[in-house]
Structure formats: C-alpha cells, structure tokens
Tab-separated table of C-alpha atoms in Angstrom:
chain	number	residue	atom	x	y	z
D	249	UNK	CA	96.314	170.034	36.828
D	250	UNK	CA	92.601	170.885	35.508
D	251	UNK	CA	91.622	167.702	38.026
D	252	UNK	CA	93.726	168.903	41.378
D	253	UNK	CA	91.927	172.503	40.968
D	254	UNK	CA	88.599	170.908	40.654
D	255	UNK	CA	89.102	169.305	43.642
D	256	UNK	CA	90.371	171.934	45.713
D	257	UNK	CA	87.097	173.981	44.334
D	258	UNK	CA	84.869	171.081	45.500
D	259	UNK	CA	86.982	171.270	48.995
D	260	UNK	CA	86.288	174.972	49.653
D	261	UNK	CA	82.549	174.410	48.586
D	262	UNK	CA	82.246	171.598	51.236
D	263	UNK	CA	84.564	173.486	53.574
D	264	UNK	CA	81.862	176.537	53.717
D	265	UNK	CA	79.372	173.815	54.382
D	266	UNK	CA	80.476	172.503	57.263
D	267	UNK	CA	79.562	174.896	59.455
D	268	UNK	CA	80.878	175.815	63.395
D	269	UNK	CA	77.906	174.067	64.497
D	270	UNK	CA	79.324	171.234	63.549
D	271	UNK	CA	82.458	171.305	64.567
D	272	UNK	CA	81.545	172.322	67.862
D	273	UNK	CA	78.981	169.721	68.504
D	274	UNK	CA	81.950	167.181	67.304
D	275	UNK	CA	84.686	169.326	69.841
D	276	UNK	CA	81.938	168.952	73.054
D	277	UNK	CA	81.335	165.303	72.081
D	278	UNK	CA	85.187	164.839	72.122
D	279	UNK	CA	85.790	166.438	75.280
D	280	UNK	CA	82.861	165.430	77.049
D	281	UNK	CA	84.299	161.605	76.545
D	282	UNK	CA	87.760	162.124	77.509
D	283	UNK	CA	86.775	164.038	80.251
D	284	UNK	CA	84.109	160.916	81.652
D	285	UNK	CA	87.640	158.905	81.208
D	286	UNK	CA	89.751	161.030	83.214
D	287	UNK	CA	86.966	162.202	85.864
D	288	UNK	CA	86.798	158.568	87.687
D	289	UNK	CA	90.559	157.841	86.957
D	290	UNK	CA	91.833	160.981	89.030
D	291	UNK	CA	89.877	159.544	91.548
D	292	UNK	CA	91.920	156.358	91.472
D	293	UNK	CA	95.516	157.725	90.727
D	294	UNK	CA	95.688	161.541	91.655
D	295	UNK	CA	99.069	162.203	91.652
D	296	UNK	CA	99.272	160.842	88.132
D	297	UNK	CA	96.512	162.629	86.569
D	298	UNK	CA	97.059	166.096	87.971
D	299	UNK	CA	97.274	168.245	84.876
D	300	UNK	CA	96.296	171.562	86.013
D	301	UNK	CA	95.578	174.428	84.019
D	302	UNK	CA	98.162	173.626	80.943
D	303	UNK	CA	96.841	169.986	80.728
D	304	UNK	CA	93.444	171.130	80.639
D	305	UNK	CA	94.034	173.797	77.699
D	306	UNK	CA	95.913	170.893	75.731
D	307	UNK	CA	92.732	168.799	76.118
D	308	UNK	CA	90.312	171.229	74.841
D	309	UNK	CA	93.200	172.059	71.872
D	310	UNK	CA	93.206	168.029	70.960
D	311	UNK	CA	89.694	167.716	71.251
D	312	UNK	CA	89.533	170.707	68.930
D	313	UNK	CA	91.967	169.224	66.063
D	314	UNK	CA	89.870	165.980	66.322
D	315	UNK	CA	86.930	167.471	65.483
D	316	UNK	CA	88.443	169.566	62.874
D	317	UNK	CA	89.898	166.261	61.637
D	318	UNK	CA	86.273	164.218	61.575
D	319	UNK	CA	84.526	167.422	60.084
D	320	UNK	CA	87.102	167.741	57.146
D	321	UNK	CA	85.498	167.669	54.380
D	322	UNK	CA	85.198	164.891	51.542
D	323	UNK	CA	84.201	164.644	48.081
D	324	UNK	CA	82.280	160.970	48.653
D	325	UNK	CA	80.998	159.030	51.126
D	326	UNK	CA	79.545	155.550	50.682
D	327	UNK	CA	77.926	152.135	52.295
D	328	UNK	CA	77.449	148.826	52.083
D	329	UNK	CA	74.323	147.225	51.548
D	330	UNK	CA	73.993	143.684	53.680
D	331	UNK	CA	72.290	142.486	51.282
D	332	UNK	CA	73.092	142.041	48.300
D	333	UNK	CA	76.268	142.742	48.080
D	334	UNK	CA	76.005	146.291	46.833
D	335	UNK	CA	77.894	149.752	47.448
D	336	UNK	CA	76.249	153.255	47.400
D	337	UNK	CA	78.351	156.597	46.482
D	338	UNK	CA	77.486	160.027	46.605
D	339	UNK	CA	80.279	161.835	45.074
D	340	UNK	CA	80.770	165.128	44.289
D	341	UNK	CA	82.092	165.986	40.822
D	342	UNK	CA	81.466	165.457	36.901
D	343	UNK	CA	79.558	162.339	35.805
D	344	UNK	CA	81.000	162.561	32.617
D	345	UNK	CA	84.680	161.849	34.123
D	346	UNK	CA	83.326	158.947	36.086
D	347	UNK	CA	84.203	155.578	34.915
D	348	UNK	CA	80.823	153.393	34.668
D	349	UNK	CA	77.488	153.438	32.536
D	350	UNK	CA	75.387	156.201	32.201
D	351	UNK	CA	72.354	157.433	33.695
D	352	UNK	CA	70.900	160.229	31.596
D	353	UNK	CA	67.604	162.131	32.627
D	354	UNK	CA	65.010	162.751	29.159
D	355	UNK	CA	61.525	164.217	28.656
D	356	UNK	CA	59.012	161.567	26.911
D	357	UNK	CA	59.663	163.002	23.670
D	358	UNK	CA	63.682	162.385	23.844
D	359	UNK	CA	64.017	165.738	22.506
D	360	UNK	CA	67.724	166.255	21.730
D	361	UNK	CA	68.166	169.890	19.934
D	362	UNK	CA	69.842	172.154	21.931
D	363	UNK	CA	69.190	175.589	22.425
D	364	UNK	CA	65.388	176.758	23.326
D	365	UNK	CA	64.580	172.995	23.802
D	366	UNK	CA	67.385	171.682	26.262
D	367	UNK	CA	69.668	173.579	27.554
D	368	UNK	CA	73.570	173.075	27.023
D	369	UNK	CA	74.764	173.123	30.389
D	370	UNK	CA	72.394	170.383	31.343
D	371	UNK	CA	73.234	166.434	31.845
D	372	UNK	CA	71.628	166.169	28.286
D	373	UNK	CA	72.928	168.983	26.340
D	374	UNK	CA	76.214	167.734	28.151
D	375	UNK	CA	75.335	164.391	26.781
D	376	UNK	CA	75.512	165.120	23.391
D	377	UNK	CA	78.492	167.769	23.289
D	378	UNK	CA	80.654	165.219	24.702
D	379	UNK	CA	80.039	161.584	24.132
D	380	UNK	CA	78.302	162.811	20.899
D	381	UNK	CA	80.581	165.315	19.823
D	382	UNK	CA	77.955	167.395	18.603
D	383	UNK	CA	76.727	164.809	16.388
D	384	UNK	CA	72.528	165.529	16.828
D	385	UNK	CA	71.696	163.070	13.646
D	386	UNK	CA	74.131	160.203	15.042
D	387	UNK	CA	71.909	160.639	18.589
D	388	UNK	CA	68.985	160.961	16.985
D	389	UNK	CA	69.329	157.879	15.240
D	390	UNK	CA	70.467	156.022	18.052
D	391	UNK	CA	67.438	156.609	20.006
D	392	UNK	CA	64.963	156.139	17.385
D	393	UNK	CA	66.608	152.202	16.898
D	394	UNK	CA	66.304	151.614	20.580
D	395	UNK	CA	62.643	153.017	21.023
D	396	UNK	CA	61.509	150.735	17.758
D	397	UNK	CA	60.500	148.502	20.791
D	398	UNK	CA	58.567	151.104	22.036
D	399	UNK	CA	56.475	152.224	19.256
D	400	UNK	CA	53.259	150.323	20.181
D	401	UNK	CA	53.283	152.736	23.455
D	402	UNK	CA	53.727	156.047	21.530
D	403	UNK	CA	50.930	158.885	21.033
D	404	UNK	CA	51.901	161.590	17.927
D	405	UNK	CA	51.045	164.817	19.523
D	406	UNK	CA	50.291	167.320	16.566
D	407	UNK	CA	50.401	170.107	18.429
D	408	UNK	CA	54.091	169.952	19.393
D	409	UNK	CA	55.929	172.516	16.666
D	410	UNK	CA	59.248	172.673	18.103
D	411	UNK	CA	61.805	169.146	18.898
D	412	UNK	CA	60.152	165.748	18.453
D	413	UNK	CA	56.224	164.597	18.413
D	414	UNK	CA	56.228	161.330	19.244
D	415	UNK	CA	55.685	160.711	22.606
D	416	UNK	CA	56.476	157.559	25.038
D	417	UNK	CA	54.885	156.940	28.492
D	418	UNK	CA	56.598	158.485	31.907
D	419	UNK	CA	59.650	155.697	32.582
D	420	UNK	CA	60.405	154.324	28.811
D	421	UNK	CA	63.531	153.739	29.168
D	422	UNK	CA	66.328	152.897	26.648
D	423	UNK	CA	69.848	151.786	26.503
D	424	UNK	CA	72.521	153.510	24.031
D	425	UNK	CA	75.972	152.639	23.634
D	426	UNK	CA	78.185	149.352	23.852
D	427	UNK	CA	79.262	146.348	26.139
D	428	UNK	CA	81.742	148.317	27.470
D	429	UNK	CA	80.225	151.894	28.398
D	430	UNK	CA	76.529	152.171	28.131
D	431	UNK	CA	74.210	154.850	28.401
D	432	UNK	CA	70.549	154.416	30.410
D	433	UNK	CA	67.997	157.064	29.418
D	434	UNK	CA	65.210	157.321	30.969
D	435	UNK	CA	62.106	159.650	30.574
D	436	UNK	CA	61.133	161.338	33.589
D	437	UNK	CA	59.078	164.389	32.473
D	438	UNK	CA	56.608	165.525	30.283
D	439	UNK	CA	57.740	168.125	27.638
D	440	UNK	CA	55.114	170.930	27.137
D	441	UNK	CA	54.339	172.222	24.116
D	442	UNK	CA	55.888	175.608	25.393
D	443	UNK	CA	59.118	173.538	25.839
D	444	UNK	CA	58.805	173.412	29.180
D	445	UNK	CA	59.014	170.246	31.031
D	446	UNK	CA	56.928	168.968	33.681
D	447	UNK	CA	57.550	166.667	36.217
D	448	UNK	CA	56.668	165.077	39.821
D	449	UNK	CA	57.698	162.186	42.295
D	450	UNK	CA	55.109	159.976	40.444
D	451	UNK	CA	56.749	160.311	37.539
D	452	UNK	CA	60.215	160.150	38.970
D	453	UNK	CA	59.415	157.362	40.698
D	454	UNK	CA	57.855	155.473	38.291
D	455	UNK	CA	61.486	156.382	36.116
D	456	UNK	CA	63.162	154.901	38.494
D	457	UNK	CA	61.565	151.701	38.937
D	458	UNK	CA	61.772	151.142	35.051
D	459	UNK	CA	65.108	152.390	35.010
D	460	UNK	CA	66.213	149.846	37.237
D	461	UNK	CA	65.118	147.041	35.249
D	462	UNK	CA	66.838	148.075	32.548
D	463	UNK	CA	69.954	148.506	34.416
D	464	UNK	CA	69.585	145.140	35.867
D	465	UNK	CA	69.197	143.579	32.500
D	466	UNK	CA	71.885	145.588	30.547
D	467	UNK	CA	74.853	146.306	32.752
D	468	UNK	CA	75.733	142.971	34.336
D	469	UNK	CA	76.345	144.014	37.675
D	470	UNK	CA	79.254	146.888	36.731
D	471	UNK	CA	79.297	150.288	38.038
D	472	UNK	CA	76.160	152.926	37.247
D	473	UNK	CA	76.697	156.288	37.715
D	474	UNK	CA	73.359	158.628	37.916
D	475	UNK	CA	73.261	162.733	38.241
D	476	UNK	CA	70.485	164.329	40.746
D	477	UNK	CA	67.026	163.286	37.706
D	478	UNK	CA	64.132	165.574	38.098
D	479	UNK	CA	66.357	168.707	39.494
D	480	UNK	CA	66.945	172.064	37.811
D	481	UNK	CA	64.148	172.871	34.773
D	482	UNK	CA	61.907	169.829	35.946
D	483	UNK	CA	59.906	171.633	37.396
D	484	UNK	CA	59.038	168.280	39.785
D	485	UNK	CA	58.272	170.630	43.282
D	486	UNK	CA	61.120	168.248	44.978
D	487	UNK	CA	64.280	169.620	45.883
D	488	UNK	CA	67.958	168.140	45.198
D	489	UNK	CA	68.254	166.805	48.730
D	490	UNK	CA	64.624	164.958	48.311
D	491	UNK	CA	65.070	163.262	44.936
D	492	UNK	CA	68.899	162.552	46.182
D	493	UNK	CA	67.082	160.447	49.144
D	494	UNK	CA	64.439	159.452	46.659
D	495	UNK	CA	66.869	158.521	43.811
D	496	UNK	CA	68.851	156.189	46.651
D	497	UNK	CA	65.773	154.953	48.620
D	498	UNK	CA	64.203	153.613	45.177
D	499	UNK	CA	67.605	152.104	44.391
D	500	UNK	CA	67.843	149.895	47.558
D	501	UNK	CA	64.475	148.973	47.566
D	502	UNK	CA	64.698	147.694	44.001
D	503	UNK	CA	68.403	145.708	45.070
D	504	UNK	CA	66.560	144.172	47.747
D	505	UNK	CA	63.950	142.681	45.238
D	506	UNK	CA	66.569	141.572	43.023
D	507	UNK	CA	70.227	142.240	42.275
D	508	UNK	CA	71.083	145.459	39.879
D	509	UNK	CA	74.575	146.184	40.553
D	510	UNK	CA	77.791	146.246	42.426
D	511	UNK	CA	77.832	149.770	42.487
D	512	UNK	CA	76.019	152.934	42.247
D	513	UNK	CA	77.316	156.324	42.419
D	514	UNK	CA	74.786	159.431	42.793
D	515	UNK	CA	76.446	162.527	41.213
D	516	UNK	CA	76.359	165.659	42.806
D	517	UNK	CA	77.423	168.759	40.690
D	518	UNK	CA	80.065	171.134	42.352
D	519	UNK	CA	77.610	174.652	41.649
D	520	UNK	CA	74.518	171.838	43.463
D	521	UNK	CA	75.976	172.466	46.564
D	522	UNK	CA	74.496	175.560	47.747
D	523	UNK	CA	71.344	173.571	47.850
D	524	UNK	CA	72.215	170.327	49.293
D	525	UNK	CA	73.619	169.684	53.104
D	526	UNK	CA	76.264	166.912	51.868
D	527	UNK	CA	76.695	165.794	55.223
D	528	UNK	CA	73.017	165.198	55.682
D	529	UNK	CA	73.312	162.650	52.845
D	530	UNK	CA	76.138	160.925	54.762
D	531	UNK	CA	74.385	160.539	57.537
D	532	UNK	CA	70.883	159.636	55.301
D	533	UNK	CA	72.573	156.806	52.997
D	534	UNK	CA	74.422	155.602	57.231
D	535	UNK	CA	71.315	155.023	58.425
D	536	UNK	CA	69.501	153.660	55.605
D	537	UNK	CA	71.908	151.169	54.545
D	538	UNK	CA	71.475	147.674	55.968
C-alpha cells in the first residue's frame, strides 16, 4: 500500500513536469503527420476521404490523446549500450528499495556520526539507519578493515576536532558488505574542519573513475544502483541535472574501456524533482547511448 502511494506521488511530481509545451509540440507533430497522409490521398480518392468538419475535430481530438499518451509520465527510462552489452536506468524512487549493490557518496574522512557531521536524511545518514540499524561502531569498524589497504595514502589532520582525522585522497574507494549485496563507497569531497564538505567535478570525476574500478572488480557484472553523488551539501557548483549527465557520461566511457556491469541504475529522489527536467535525461541518456 506504502509502495502504490509512492508511486502515485512520483506520478503527480512528473505529471507537473511535463508541461503544455510539451504536449503541444507532441499534438502539432501528430497532426501535422496525419494530415501530410491525408493531404495527397484526398487528392487521389475524394469521395472517400471527405470528412468535413466532424472528421476534422476527431483528428485534432486523436492527435490530442496520442500526445497525452506519449507525454504520460514514467518513473524510468533506460538504453542499451551497443557495446558492451550494458543497460542504463534513471529511475525515480528510493535506492534503498532497489535490488542491486550500493553506491554510497563519503567525504575523505568517511565520517559516519550523524547529527552536526552528516545529516540523517542524506544517502549516508540513510545508510547507516537502515542497512546499519543504527549500529555507528559495527560501520565504523567495517570501514576501518576495508581502508587497512589504504593506510599508506592517509594524512592525520590534527586540526579536525569533530568526526574522524584520518584522511584518504579524493576517489578512495571501498567495498562493504557480502557476495550477495555489496556496498561501494566512494569519497568524493573534502570534509572541512567546520564540517562542511567541499567538492567539484575534479573531484567527482576523479570518484567516479576509481569507483568504477572497484565496481568492475567486486560486483561481477550484477546490477549497481548509484543516487545523484556530489548533490545537496557538496557544495560541488554542479547541479543535479549536470552530475546526472556527468555520473552517466563517466559510466559509459569507463564500459567502453572495459566491461563493469550489466546494469546501472541512477537514482533520482522523488523531493529532486523540482530541480531536474526528467525528460531531458530521457532524451540525454537516447542520444548518448550507442
């Protein structure tokens, strides 16, 4: 029940999106090419094809419903890639209710207490309510044995009083959890020592690119599921729809080097679109695919 009213909140989201501009460019486009049909065929058969007024008003009402029809809206859209064999989803919804591994955004500190230092209603905070239950010591350790292999990299930076001190270059990236479901984190921004985090499409970028790797080393080709990285108390000067397009763009790039996986699915949250034109994305990942 919780699920169908999701849904129809996602609906009247992307419903508001739309827009009459595009339905009526979709309703001219319509008419325009039954009308180049039937403008040479009266010529041929004239007694068959006289509709007069009532025909003409059904015409515009089909053409009308169709575009209604192609403008409805959805809550994913997705592509093939030629090569390889790969499929790209933006979806609209919860990543935690996704089925796949994990992509989860961190500073280069992996800071983890919630509150002043990350916020619960982010993808972290999110993180460790529920796949962590709460548990801060049980994440905490986690991530300290996966960064062991990191600990040549790391800088102690005495001047950080609140959350963790050690920190790990831009892109350190580390994988949590089991065969089954695992969990990619990846630093992306640089946590000030006024707890604020700082970020930019270098260091997203670079993120992404080591993200990748690990992803094609740890997930054997199953599904990834990533939220919108860099976006809300970033700071990174990009907006959702340019590190959506950067996020996707980075991700076929990479595929085309060398296989990752079967699937990826970018996550967009319900309250993100107010900021992003969902059916620009539709038409961005269209034309980008290949």
């Amino acid at each position: 029940m919780q699920l169908k009213f999701t849904n129809l909140t996602i609906y009247f989201t992307l419903l508001k999106k739309v827009g009459l501009k595009r339905v009526l460019i979709s309703f001219f486009s319509n008419f325009g090419a039954v009308w180049l049909f039937l403008e040479p065929a009266s010529f041929f058969l004239p007694e068959k094809l006289k509709f007069g007024l009532g025909g003409y008003l059904g015409l515009v009402v089909i053409s009308l419903v169709f575009a209604i029809i192609q403008n409805f809206p959805k809550i994913s859209v997705s592509c093939n890639l030629s090569s390889p064999d790969t499929n790209i989803e933006i979806k609209v919804g919860d990543i935690f209710q996704e089925n796949g591994h994990l992509v989860i955004g961190f500073n280069d500190v992996f800071d983890t207490e919630l509150g002043e230092v990350i916020r619960d209603s982010s993808v972290q905070g999110q993180f460790l309510k529920r796949i962590y239950k709460g548990k801060e010591d049980k994440l905490n350790v986690d991530i300290e044995t996966a960064l062991q292999e990191h600990t040549g990299n790391r800088k102690l930076d005495p001047d950080k009083k609140r959350g963790k001190a050690w920190r790990y270059p831009i892109g350190t990236t580390i994988t949590l959890g089991s065969y089954e479901q695992r969990y990619f984190l990846t630093a992306y921004g640089y946590m000030r020592n006024d707890l604020t985090v700082k970020s930019n499409s270098d260091y997203i970028s670079t993120s992404l690119d080591k993200l990748w790797q690990e992803v094609r080393l740890k997930c054997h080709g199953t599904d990834v599921v990533i939220p919108i990285i860099g976006s809300d108390l970033a700071r990174s000067g990009l907006s959702r729809m340019q590190l959506s397009k950067l996020i996707i763009t980075s991700f076929i790039l990479a595929s085309k080097r060398e296989f990752i996986t079967r699937k990826l699915t970018l996550m967009i949250y319900t309250k993100d679109l107010d900021s992003i034109d969902f059916y620009e994305l539709q038409d961005f990942i269209t034309s980008i695919c290949f």
